[in-house]
Amino acid sequence: DAKTTQPNSMESNEEEPVHLPCNHSTISGTDYIHWYRQLPSQGPEYVIHGLTSNVNNRMASLAIAEDRKSSTLILHRATLRDAAVYYCILRDWKGGSEKLVFGKGMKLTVNP
Amino acid sequence: EAGVAQSPRYKIIEKRQSVAFWCNPISGHATLYWYQQILGQGPKLLIQFQNNGVVDDSQLPKDRFSAERLKGVDSTLKIQPAKLEDSAVYLCASSLSRDKLYFGPGTRLTVL
C-alpha cells in the first residue's frame, strides 16, 4: 500500500483557516486521496476525497498538487469541534480489495 | 439515516477468556469491515466482508480471532482466548459505494 506522510500534530486558532498537509510522493495513477478524521472517543469520520482536481464539500476543501505528490486539507474556519486526529490515506481501486489503510494520522488542536 | 451500531460499548475481561462483539451496519451496505485500534495508533483492518463472503482477512489472527456475517447483514467478531495485547477499540464500518466508509462508535476492550 502506498504511504503518506503527515506532521504528528498541528495547532490552530478558532475561526481561522487551517491547512493540513500530506505528502504522498509514491502515489500511483489509480490512487485516490482520502481524508478521514477521528474525534475523541468516536469512530473515524469521512471528510473528503479526490483524484486529481481540487474538491470542495460542506466540511472542507482538498487541494491536490499538480504532480499529485502532495495534498492539503483546508478547513476554512476552524471550530473547537474540528479538534481531532486527521488521517490522509491513499486508496487504490486497481487491486479491487478497496481496503482503507490508516497511518498514525495528525492531531489537530484548536485553541479558543 | 441510522448509523452503524455496535455493542457492547465497553467490555472488561480476564486473559484467556472469550469475548464477542456485534455490529449492525447501515441498511443496504454490502461491505462490512472490522478494524482494531490500539491506543495511539491508527485503525488496522482485521477483516472485510462483501455481503456474507470474506474479501480480505490477511491481518486477522486466525488462531484466536473469528468473524462471521450471517445473511450478509449483522456481523460478529469473536476472540478466544483473549490476550493482554488484544486490549484495543474494535471498530465496525460499512460502505455502500467505493467512496466512503461509515464507522460505528467502537467497542473498547480491556483485557486484564
PDB file of N, CA and C in Angstrom, chain A residues 24 30 43 50 70 79 104:
ATOM      1  N   HIS A  24       2.639  12.397  -0.382  1.00  0.00           N
ATOM      2  CA  HIS A  24       2.470  11.030  -0.893  1.00  0.00           C
ATOM      3  C   HIS A  24       3.254  10.920  -2.194  1.00  0.00           C
ATOM      4  N   THR A  30      -3.709   5.354 -10.053  1.00  0.00           N
ATOM      5  CA  THR A  30      -5.038   4.872  -9.656  1.00  0.00           C
ATOM      6  C   THR A  30      -5.346   5.113  -8.187  1.00  0.00           C
ATOM      7  N   GLY A  43     -15.588   6.770  16.341  1.00  0.00           N
ATOM      8  CA  GLY A  43     -15.003   6.133  15.180  1.00  0.00           C
ATOM      9  C   GLY A  43     -14.611   7.177  14.150  1.00  0.00           C
ATOM     10  N   GLY A  50     -10.404  12.832  -3.301  1.00  0.00           N
ATOM     11  CA  GLY A  50     -10.232  13.327  -4.659  1.00  0.00           C
ATOM     12  C   GLY A  50      -9.181  12.526  -5.404  1.00  0.00           C
ATOM     13  N   SER A  70       1.561  15.576  -3.330  1.00  0.00           N
ATOM     14  CA  SER A  70       1.149  16.146  -2.049  1.00  0.00           C
ATOM     15  C   SER A  70      -0.275  16.681  -2.168  1.00  0.00           C
ATOM     16  N   THR A  79     -13.343  25.269  14.068  1.00  0.00           N
ATOM     17  CA  THR A  79     -14.123  25.365  15.286  1.00  0.00           C
ATOM     18  C   THR A  79     -13.547  24.365  16.290  1.00  0.00           C
ATOM     19  N   LYS A 104      -0.747   6.747  11.299  1.00  0.00           N
ATOM     20  CA  LYS A 104      -0.921   7.274  12.652  1.00  0.00           C
ATOM     21  C   LYS A 104      -1.756   8.543  12.677  1.00  0.00           C
TER      22      LYS A 104
END
